[in-house]
Amino acid sequence: MTWAPERRTPLQVLRALESGPRGLLESEADARLARDGENVPPTRRTPSWPLRLVRSLRDPFTAVLASLAVVSALVAAWGTAAVIAVLVAVSCVLRAAGEYRADRSAAGLRELVATTATVVRRAGPNADPAPREIPVDQVVVGDVVRLGPGDLVPADLRLLRATGLTMHQAALTGESAPVRKHPADEPSPDGSGFDRPELCFQGSSVACGSGTGVVVATGADTRFAAAYGGDGAVRGAARGSVRGSVRRSVRGAVRGSARGSAARGKVRGGDRRTTAFDRSVYGISWILIRFLLLTPPLVLMANAALRGRGLETLPFAVAVAVGLTPEMLPVIVTTALARGAAALARTHEVIVKRLPALHDLGAVDVVCVDKTGTLTQDRPVLDCALDASGAEDPDVLRWAAANSLWTLQLAEVPAADALDEALLDAAEQRLPGGLDALEHDPVAALPFDPVRRLSTAVVRTPDRLGSHTLIVKGAVEEVLDRCALGAGERSRITALAAARADDGLRVLAVALGERPARTRAYTTADERGLTFVGLVGLRDATAETAAAALTALARSGVEVKVLTGDHPGTAARACRELGLAPGEVVTADEFDGLSDAALSELAARTTVFARCAPEQKARIVRVLRERGHVTGFLGDGVNDLPALRASDVGICPRDAVDVAREAADVVLAAKDLTSLDHAIAAGRRAGGTIAGYLRITLSSNFGNVIAMLTAGLLLPFLPMLPAQVLVQNLCFDAAQLAFAYDRQDPAALRRPLRLRPREVLRFVTGFGLLNATADLATFAVLAWAVRAVSDAEGQASFHAGWFTENLLTQALVMVLLRAGRGARGPVPVAACGLAAAGLLLPVTPVGAGLGMAPLPGVYYPLVGVVLGLYAGGLAWCGRAHR
């Protein structure tokens, strides 16, 4: 069906769609699904392999290498150009393969958290309509859909009923404020497009209220798809939407390049803040690219000034720049993050929807959590039932439960209140024989009213013929206002209730009133002259694994802060029950007027913030980030969306509302909250892999570049031919792939992992200089062992000696500076292969073709001494750095 604004009444729309308020038949829905296809927006076909290879060239390092190959070809340095082309091809193939595997893995993960919609359908023509949850892609035109707070609109709808319904339409219109929606029998002739109040559009979400609507368009026929003109534009416009942005960020992250991840990291509501991944991997990458672009002209100028060489040194300058390039970075990042995410989903039911978020999890040092629905179950349980003197009295519970039972039964409340359910459950468990429904004969009920904050049940008592009993339950002050109490008694009961509230309980008062039996209806005016019976106190039931999760986070060096809209006492009590010291609880009124700097100081020393509005939660998260913390936020409701967006990593449990689940970077699909600690450990493993690769590769490459530049200026000939430099780099790149599969030292998982560019560059500089010292010592050995360096054969031996020493030192760096522990694993094996290549390649025909000659036997023991001293220096410096 093609989307078009409807100018008809709701009844006319239903008839035109051959539907009705009772919903479609299941058979008819299946037929429409087969006819119209699934309710999914237009998407691109899976990229072909050639297209993936071309896209790999967008990575900044690969693009720089390709540019250097073109420069080499322009000056007829065909050998250099050919080897660089091989490096580019290998990098593109590996990256395309990793992207393909990661795309498949990410697609599978997204299926695990697919959004559902509530539709009304009938099993047969005479069957009663029944609501049921179905995947969004199974919604068809004519379906009657129910919406509630936090729900995503699954398709374009025409409203049939609505109660206080407002929608977030920022994804479609850019409006930040929610828009009121309501049904209209006669749509305004001036209304057009997204401002139509009777229409709800795919891509928007429910801010508050509820509604029921009929689907008028699905998939490519929705206004969302039509307004933005096709696949590419739809995805671009979706950047601001919760669903579209999450989908976009997953694709961008899987592709693995540091630049691409940052560019596509604008998720969950428009201009997304820079994350820890962007500040680390992305920051280091662009620092290196600047060095790469500066290296060739510097080499050319230095050789021209000191040696009088001209453009003939350009291939060597290009080779030096290539030697500084971490070509495998996109492959390592993609592989490490995708493997970690897949393992988490498989073993701990944690779904990572934006792959760089796994790296950010490893860097998290502060986790802010909402209390209700995360630390607690959003299910109250009875804590005490007290009489007027403060002593436990089961009769108070009996009367309170009777009020709940008959209020629910007689008032036909559509859904039981959680407090009433808790009282009924407690009566069944604590009262002898449970709550006897036949003990009281119900007469009438006045349901809970948020204005008077009371509920009343009227019953006949078997031993009191001719009279009715009013059972009143509600807010303490409201009940006491209706009781015949002296001032002293009222003050004492108020103080008793306040003490329980300060202890974190939700306190309700219970009172009774005797009235002569009558047939006239009861009203709120009858709720007077009551006799006070007692108080019931309820507390939030803590999540089963919340205490263990908090303990695990503390053991991992992660600080926990609770941001809640609840009463300070309620929040503090929940924290104490979970073993988290609440300290001094700060309420929103106390910090709302503070500057960001003052709030930052307060947030650093405060554990629990209470009475927080959604924007105030987000502000606390933001000031913590600005203070230098990497923050995660764990929440499950619509009110948690701003904080989810403000954090480095948004996390939600599986029972979160749709819009929160779509906005989050990480979904805890299991009920076990300790899975968050497992996710953080997995993030640290992935981050450790990336950090180890960068430190080892860059320190080795940097040392080699310094040695090359120094030797190029001191020697009358080039210390290594450009093709030799590039082949050496290709061997090292092949060995580096082992880092993606290496295991980490368990000690590295005990604290947050922060990959700071300045720290990495200091590490690289220190170990690079040590590497360069070993290279320069090798020059001295070669100058002594190969005496005739002035002729071609001597220079070929010199090249072979330094080629061998370079690969041996790189093998030592891989083993001695690796993040793993012990001699087992893929990295030591790859290092042995690299060392073998360094020893054997110069004496093979390939070595001769590259311009290398066999070395004299005296060289090997001498270079062994140099390598031994180098290994000792590496081991000592490595211990100092740990």
PDB file of C-alpha atoms in Angstrom, residues 683-877:
ATOM      1  CA  GLY A 683      36.239  -5.194  26.974  1.00  0.00           C
ATOM      2  CA  ARG A 684      39.531  -5.123  28.832  1.00  0.00           C
ATOM      3  CA  ARG A 685      40.722  -8.171  26.941  1.00  0.00           C
ATOM      4  CA  ALA A 686      39.837  -6.588  23.594  1.00  0.00           C
ATOM      5  CA  GLY A 687      41.301  -3.247  24.627  1.00  0.00           C
ATOM      6  CA  GLY A 688      44.446  -4.973  25.878  1.00  0.00           C
ATOM      7  CA  THR A 689      44.839  -6.679  22.517  1.00  0.00           C
ATOM      8  CA  ILE A 690      44.565  -3.359  20.674  1.00  0.00           C
ATOM      9  CA  ALA A 691      46.856  -1.562  23.134  1.00  0.00           C
ATOM     10  CA  GLY A 692      49.445  -4.339  23.014  1.00  0.00           C
ATOM     11  CA  TYR A 693      49.472  -4.305  19.231  1.00  0.00           C
ATOM     12  CA  LEU A 694      49.901  -0.538  19.088  1.00  0.00           C
ATOM     13  CA  ARG A 695      52.670  -0.412  21.691  1.00  0.00           C
ATOM     14  CA  ILE A 696      54.668  -3.292  20.267  1.00  0.00           C
ATOM     15  CA  THR A 697      54.249  -2.405  16.622  1.00  0.00           C
ATOM     16  CA  LEU A 698      54.823   1.297  16.963  1.00  0.00           C
ATOM     17  CA  SER A 699      57.846   0.970  19.266  1.00  0.00           C
ATOM     18  CA  SER A 700      59.494  -1.487  16.861  1.00  0.00           C
ATOM     19  CA  ASN A 701      58.597   0.566  13.778  1.00  0.00           C
ATOM     20  CA  PHE A 702      59.695   3.813  15.400  1.00  0.00           C
ATOM     21  CA  GLY A 703      63.068   2.366  16.411  1.00  0.00           C
ATOM     22  CA  ASN A 704      63.671   1.051  12.911  1.00  0.00           C
ATOM     23  CA  VAL A 705      62.770   4.386  11.344  1.00  0.00           C
ATOM     24  CA  ILE A 706      65.188   6.275  13.624  1.00  0.00           C
ATOM     25  CA  ALA A 707      67.950   3.807  12.784  1.00  0.00           C
ATOM     26  CA  MET A 708      67.215   4.050   9.053  1.00  0.00           C
ATOM     27  CA  LEU A 709      67.306   7.835   9.090  1.00  0.00           C
ATOM     28  CA  THR A 710      70.512   7.922  11.134  1.00  0.00           C
ATOM     29  CA  ALA A 711      72.271   5.312   9.015  1.00  0.00           C
ATOM     30  CA  GLY A 712      71.058   6.932   5.806  1.00  0.00           C
ATOM     31  CA  LEU A 713      72.778  10.132   6.817  1.00  0.00           C
ATOM     32  CA  LEU A 714      75.977   8.533   8.172  1.00  0.00           C
ATOM     33  CA  LEU A 715      76.637   5.863   5.549  1.00  0.00           C
ATOM     34  CA  PRO A 716      77.743   6.565   1.983  1.00  0.00           C
ATOM     35  CA  PHE A 717      75.084   4.125   0.773  1.00  0.00           C
ATOM     36  CA  LEU A 718      71.484   3.351   1.774  1.00  0.00           C
ATOM     37  CA  PRO A 719      71.431   1.058   4.843  1.00  0.00           C
ATOM     38  CA  MET A 720      68.642  -0.998   3.273  1.00  0.00           C
ATOM     39  CA  LEU A 721      67.078  -0.942  -0.150  1.00  0.00           C
ATOM     40  CA  PRO A 722      63.449   0.195  -0.379  1.00  0.00           C
ATOM     41  CA  ALA A 723      62.222  -3.249  -1.501  1.00  0.00           C
ATOM     42  CA  GLN A 724      64.040  -4.857   1.443  1.00  0.00           C
ATOM     43  CA  VAL A 725      62.393  -2.436   3.880  1.00  0.00           C
ATOM     44  CA  LEU A 726      58.975  -3.222   2.473  1.00  0.00           C
ATOM     45  CA  VAL A 727      59.466  -7.005   2.448  1.00  0.00           C
ATOM     46  CA  GLN A 728      60.623  -6.801   6.050  1.00  0.00           C
ATOM     47  CA  ASN A 729      57.482  -4.813   6.852  1.00  0.00           C
ATOM     48  CA  LEU A 730      55.319  -7.396   5.092  1.00  0.00           C
ATOM     49  CA  CYS A 731      56.842 -10.210   7.202  1.00  0.00           C
ATOM     50  CA  PHE A 732      56.203  -8.249  10.397  1.00  0.00           C
ATOM     51  CA  ASP A 733      52.615  -7.510   9.361  1.00  0.00           C
ATOM     52  CA  ALA A 734      51.923 -11.205   8.810  1.00  0.00           C
ATOM     53  CA  ALA A 735      53.258 -12.056  12.265  1.00  0.00           C
ATOM     54  CA  GLN A 736      51.222  -9.287  13.888  1.00  0.00           C
ATOM     55  CA  LEU A 737      47.935 -10.985  13.026  1.00  0.00           C
ATOM     56  CA  ALA A 738      48.608 -13.290  15.968  1.00  0.00           C
ATOM     57  CA  PHE A 739      47.895 -10.419  18.368  1.00  0.00           C
ATOM     58  CA  ALA A 740      44.171 -10.594  17.567  1.00  0.00           C
ATOM     59  CA  TYR A 741      44.054 -14.130  19.007  1.00  0.00           C
ATOM     60  CA  ASP A 742      46.418 -13.723  21.959  1.00  0.00           C
ATOM     61  CA  ARG A 743      45.300 -14.130  25.563  1.00  0.00           C
ATOM     62  CA  GLN A 744      45.793 -11.387  28.115  1.00  0.00           C
ATOM     63  CA  ASP A 745      47.617 -11.364  31.418  1.00  0.00           C
ATOM     64  CA  PRO A 746      44.912 -11.784  34.132  1.00  0.00           C
ATOM     65  CA  ALA A 747      46.569  -8.983  36.097  1.00  0.00           C
ATOM     66  CA  ALA A 748      45.681  -6.574  33.288  1.00  0.00           C
ATOM     67  CA  LEU A 749      41.973  -7.350  33.781  1.00  0.00           C
ATOM     68  CA  ARG A 750      41.865  -6.138  37.392  1.00  0.00           C
ATOM     69  CA  ARG A 751      41.679  -2.438  36.628  1.00  0.00           C
ATOM     70  CA  PRO A 752      40.155  -0.196  33.953  1.00  0.00           C
ATOM     71  CA  LEU A 753      42.164  -0.098  30.755  1.00  0.00           C
ATOM     72  CA  ARG A 754      42.815   3.410  29.487  1.00  0.00           C
ATOM     73  CA  LEU A 755      44.623   3.789  26.186  1.00  0.00           C
ATOM     74  CA  ARG A 756      45.816   7.391  26.376  1.00  0.00           C
ATOM     75  CA  PRO A 757      47.624   8.694  23.279  1.00  0.00           C
ATOM     76  CA  ARG A 758      50.267  10.552  25.288  1.00  0.00           C
ATOM     77  CA  GLU A 759      51.093   7.499  27.396  1.00  0.00           C
ATOM     78  CA  VAL A 760      51.304   5.307  24.295  1.00  0.00           C
ATOM     79  CA  LEU A 761      53.574   7.794  22.541  1.00  0.00           C
ATOM     80  CA  ARG A 762      55.861   8.004  25.619  1.00  0.00           C
ATOM     81  CA  PHE A 763      56.044   4.200  25.682  1.00  0.00           C
ATOM     82  CA  VAL A 764      56.745   4.090  21.950  1.00  0.00           C
ATOM     83  CA  THR A 765      59.444   6.744  22.224  1.00  0.00           C
ATOM     84  CA  GLY A 766      61.270   4.979  25.078  1.00  0.00           C
ATOM     85  CA  PHE A 767      61.238   1.504  23.586  1.00  0.00           C
ATOM     86  CA  GLY A 768      61.817   2.877  20.098  1.00  0.00           C
ATOM     87  CA  LEU A 769      65.037   4.529  21.223  1.00  0.00           C
ATOM     88  CA  LEU A 770      66.121   1.248  22.820  1.00  0.00           C
ATOM     89  CA  ASN A 771      65.394  -0.526  19.536  1.00  0.00           C
ATOM     90  CA  ALA A 772      67.307   2.099  17.590  1.00  0.00           C
ATOM     91  CA  THR A 773      70.302   1.642  19.926  1.00  0.00           C
ATOM     92  CA  ALA A 774      70.336  -2.082  19.154  1.00  0.00           C
ATOM     93  CA  ASP A 775      70.156  -1.310  15.431  1.00  0.00           C
ATOM     94  CA  LEU A 776      73.064   1.134  15.626  1.00  0.00           C
ATOM     95  CA  ALA A 777      75.103  -1.417  17.576  1.00  0.00           C
ATOM     96  CA  THR A 778      74.365  -3.855  14.772  1.00  0.00           C
ATOM     97  CA  PHE A 779      75.788  -1.317  12.301  1.00  0.00           C
ATOM     98  CA  ALA A 780      79.052  -1.391  14.236  1.00  0.00           C
ATOM     99  CA  VAL A 781      79.079  -5.198  14.178  1.00  0.00           C
ATOM    100  CA  LEU A 782      78.380  -5.195  10.458  1.00  0.00           C
ATOM    101  CA  ALA A 783      81.059  -2.600   9.767  1.00  0.00           C
ATOM    102  CA  TRP A 784      83.587  -4.857  11.526  1.00  0.00           C
ATOM    103  CA  ALA A 785      82.317  -8.218  10.166  1.00  0.00           C
ATOM    104  CA  VAL A 786      81.730  -7.026   6.592  1.00  0.00           C
ATOM    105  CA  ARG A 787      84.932  -5.129   5.899  1.00  0.00           C
ATOM    106  CA  ALA A 788      84.495  -4.397   2.199  1.00  0.00           C
ATOM    107  CA  VAL A 789      81.330  -2.267   2.427  1.00  0.00           C
ATOM    108  CA  SER A 790      82.514  -0.055  -0.375  1.00  0.00           C
ATOM    109  CA  ASP A 791      81.786  -2.641  -3.065  1.00  0.00           C
ATOM    110  CA  ALA A 792      78.409  -4.015  -4.153  1.00  0.00           C
ATOM    111  CA  GLU A 793      78.875  -7.436  -2.535  1.00  0.00           C
ATOM    112  CA  GLY A 794      79.783  -5.922   0.812  1.00  0.00           C
ATOM    113  CA  GLN A 795      76.767  -3.638   0.706  1.00  0.00           C
ATOM    114  CA  ALA A 796      74.528  -6.614  -0.125  1.00  0.00           C
ATOM    115  CA  SER A 797      75.904  -8.414   2.962  1.00  0.00           C
ATOM    116  CA  PHE A 798      75.354  -5.281   5.037  1.00  0.00           C
ATOM    117  CA  HIS A 799      71.735  -5.142   3.862  1.00  0.00           C
ATOM    118  CA  ALA A 800      71.262  -8.831   4.701  1.00  0.00           C
ATOM    119  CA  GLY A 801      72.749  -8.379   8.180  1.00  0.00           C
ATOM    120  CA  TRP A 802      70.495  -5.527   9.079  1.00  0.00           C
ATOM    121  CA  PHE A 803      67.456  -7.268   7.528  1.00  0.00           C
ATOM    122  CA  THR A 804      68.120 -10.307   9.747  1.00  0.00           C
ATOM    123  CA  GLU A 805      68.723  -8.252  12.877  1.00  0.00           C
ATOM    124  CA  ASN A 806      65.566  -6.196  12.310  1.00  0.00           C
ATOM    125  CA  LEU A 807      63.294  -9.237  12.135  1.00  0.00           C
ATOM    126  CA  LEU A 808      65.007 -10.828  15.147  1.00  0.00           C
ATOM    127  CA  THR A 809      64.534  -7.699  17.261  1.00  0.00           C
ATOM    128  CA  GLN A 810      60.918  -7.477  16.197  1.00  0.00           C
ATOM    129  CA  ALA A 811      60.417 -11.104  17.218  1.00  0.00           C
ATOM    130  CA  LEU A 812      61.927 -10.324  20.638  1.00  0.00           C
ATOM    131  CA  VAL A 813      59.648  -7.299  21.042  1.00  0.00           C
ATOM    132  CA  MET A 814      56.585  -9.417  20.247  1.00  0.00           C
ATOM    133  CA  VAL A 815      57.467 -11.970  22.921  1.00  0.00           C
ATOM    134  CA  LEU A 816      58.864  -9.776  25.682  1.00  0.00           C
ATOM    135  CA  LEU A 817      56.379  -6.894  25.497  1.00  0.00           C
ATOM    136  CA  ARG A 818      53.219  -8.906  24.800  1.00  0.00           C
ATOM    137  CA  ALA A 819      50.223  -8.543  27.090  1.00  0.00           C
ATOM    138  CA  GLY A 820      49.794 -12.298  27.434  1.00  0.00           C
ATOM    139  CA  ARG A 821      51.558 -14.522  29.957  1.00  0.00           C
ATOM    140  CA  GLY A 822      53.763 -17.561  29.412  1.00  0.00           C
ATOM    141  CA  ALA A 823      55.398 -19.031  26.353  1.00  0.00           C
ATOM    142  CA  ARG A 824      52.234 -20.512  24.876  1.00  0.00           C
ATOM    143  CA  GLY A 825      49.809 -18.919  22.496  1.00  0.00           C
ATOM    144  CA  PRO A 826      49.830 -17.673  18.919  1.00  0.00           C
ATOM    145  CA  VAL A 827      52.206 -14.729  19.485  1.00  0.00           C
ATOM    146  CA  PRO A 828      55.300 -16.777  20.473  1.00  0.00           C
ATOM    147  CA  VAL A 829      54.650 -19.107  17.541  1.00  0.00           C
ATOM    148  CA  ALA A 830      54.364 -16.149  15.147  1.00  0.00           C
ATOM    149  CA  ALA A 831      57.534 -14.634  16.630  1.00  0.00           C
ATOM    150  CA  CYS A 832      59.423 -17.869  15.991  1.00  0.00           C
ATOM    151  CA  GLY A 833      58.221 -17.824  12.381  1.00  0.00           C
ATOM    152  CA  LEU A 834      59.355 -14.212  12.042  1.00  0.00           C
ATOM    153  CA  ALA A 835      62.802 -15.028  13.427  1.00  0.00           C
ATOM    154  CA  ALA A 836      63.106 -17.973  11.044  1.00  0.00           C
ATOM    155  CA  ALA A 837      62.245 -15.700   8.120  1.00  0.00           C
ATOM    156  CA  GLY A 838      64.938 -13.264   9.212  1.00  0.00           C
ATOM    157  CA  LEU A 839      67.609 -15.975   9.377  1.00  0.00           C
ATOM    158  CA  LEU A 840      66.695 -17.932   6.257  1.00  0.00           C
ATOM    159  CA  LEU A 841      65.392 -15.405   3.733  1.00  0.00           C
ATOM    160  CA  PRO A 842      68.780 -13.716   2.988  1.00  0.00           C
ATOM    161  CA  VAL A 843      70.347 -17.061   1.972  1.00  0.00           C
ATOM    162  CA  THR A 844      67.507 -18.056  -0.371  1.00  0.00           C
ATOM    163  CA  PRO A 845      67.042 -17.079  -4.035  1.00  0.00           C
ATOM    164  CA  VAL A 846      64.374 -14.599  -2.875  1.00  0.00           C
ATOM    165  CA  GLY A 847      67.008 -12.854  -0.779  1.00  0.00           C
ATOM    166  CA  ALA A 848      69.372 -12.691  -3.741  1.00  0.00           C
ATOM    167  CA  GLY A 849      66.602 -11.228  -5.873  1.00  0.00           C
ATOM    168  CA  LEU A 850      66.099  -8.525  -3.240  1.00  0.00           C
ATOM    169  CA  GLY A 851      69.794  -7.625  -3.322  1.00  0.00           C
ATOM    170  CA  MET A 852      71.028  -9.521  -0.236  1.00  0.00           C
ATOM    171  CA  ALA A 853      74.089 -11.751   0.061  1.00  0.00           C
ATOM    172  CA  PRO A 854      75.100 -14.437   2.614  1.00  0.00           C
ATOM    173  CA  LEU A 855      76.753 -13.153   5.787  1.00  0.00           C
ATOM    174  CA  PRO A 856      80.120 -14.194   7.217  1.00  0.00           C
ATOM    175  CA  GLY A 857      79.880 -16.686  10.078  1.00  0.00           C
ATOM    176  CA  VAL A 858      81.447 -14.309  12.598  1.00  0.00           C
ATOM    177  CA  TYR A 859      78.423 -11.999  12.291  1.00  0.00           C
ATOM    178  CA  TYR A 860      75.977 -14.379  13.996  1.00  0.00           C
ATOM    179  CA  PRO A 861      77.659 -14.715  17.434  1.00  0.00           C
ATOM    180  CA  LEU A 862      78.315 -10.976  17.518  1.00  0.00           C
ATOM    181  CA  VAL A 863      74.747 -10.060  16.680  1.00  0.00           C
ATOM    182  CA  GLY A 864      73.664 -12.675  19.248  1.00  0.00           C
ATOM    183  CA  VAL A 865      75.468 -10.658  21.924  1.00  0.00           C
ATOM    184  CA  VAL A 866      73.711  -7.479  20.751  1.00  0.00           C
ATOM    185  CA  LEU A 867      70.338  -9.239  20.828  1.00  0.00           C
ATOM    186  CA  GLY A 868      71.038 -10.640  24.290  1.00  0.00           C
ATOM    187  CA  LEU A 869      71.755  -7.175  25.659  1.00  0.00           C
ATOM    188  CA  TYR A 870      68.685  -5.848  23.863  1.00  0.00           C
ATOM    189  CA  ALA A 871      66.497  -8.575  25.350  1.00  0.00           C
ATOM    190  CA  GLY A 872      67.806  -7.774  28.819  1.00  0.00           C
ATOM    191  CA  GLY A 873      67.011  -4.090  28.300  1.00  0.00           C
ATOM    192  CA  LEU A 874      63.513  -4.946  27.044  1.00  0.00           C
ATOM    193  CA  ALA A 875      62.818  -7.198  30.030  1.00  0.00           C
ATOM    194  CA  TRP A 876      64.036  -4.588  32.524  1.00  0.00           C
ATOM    195  CA  CYS A 877      62.106  -1.732  30.893  1.00  0.00           C
TER     196      CYS A 877
END
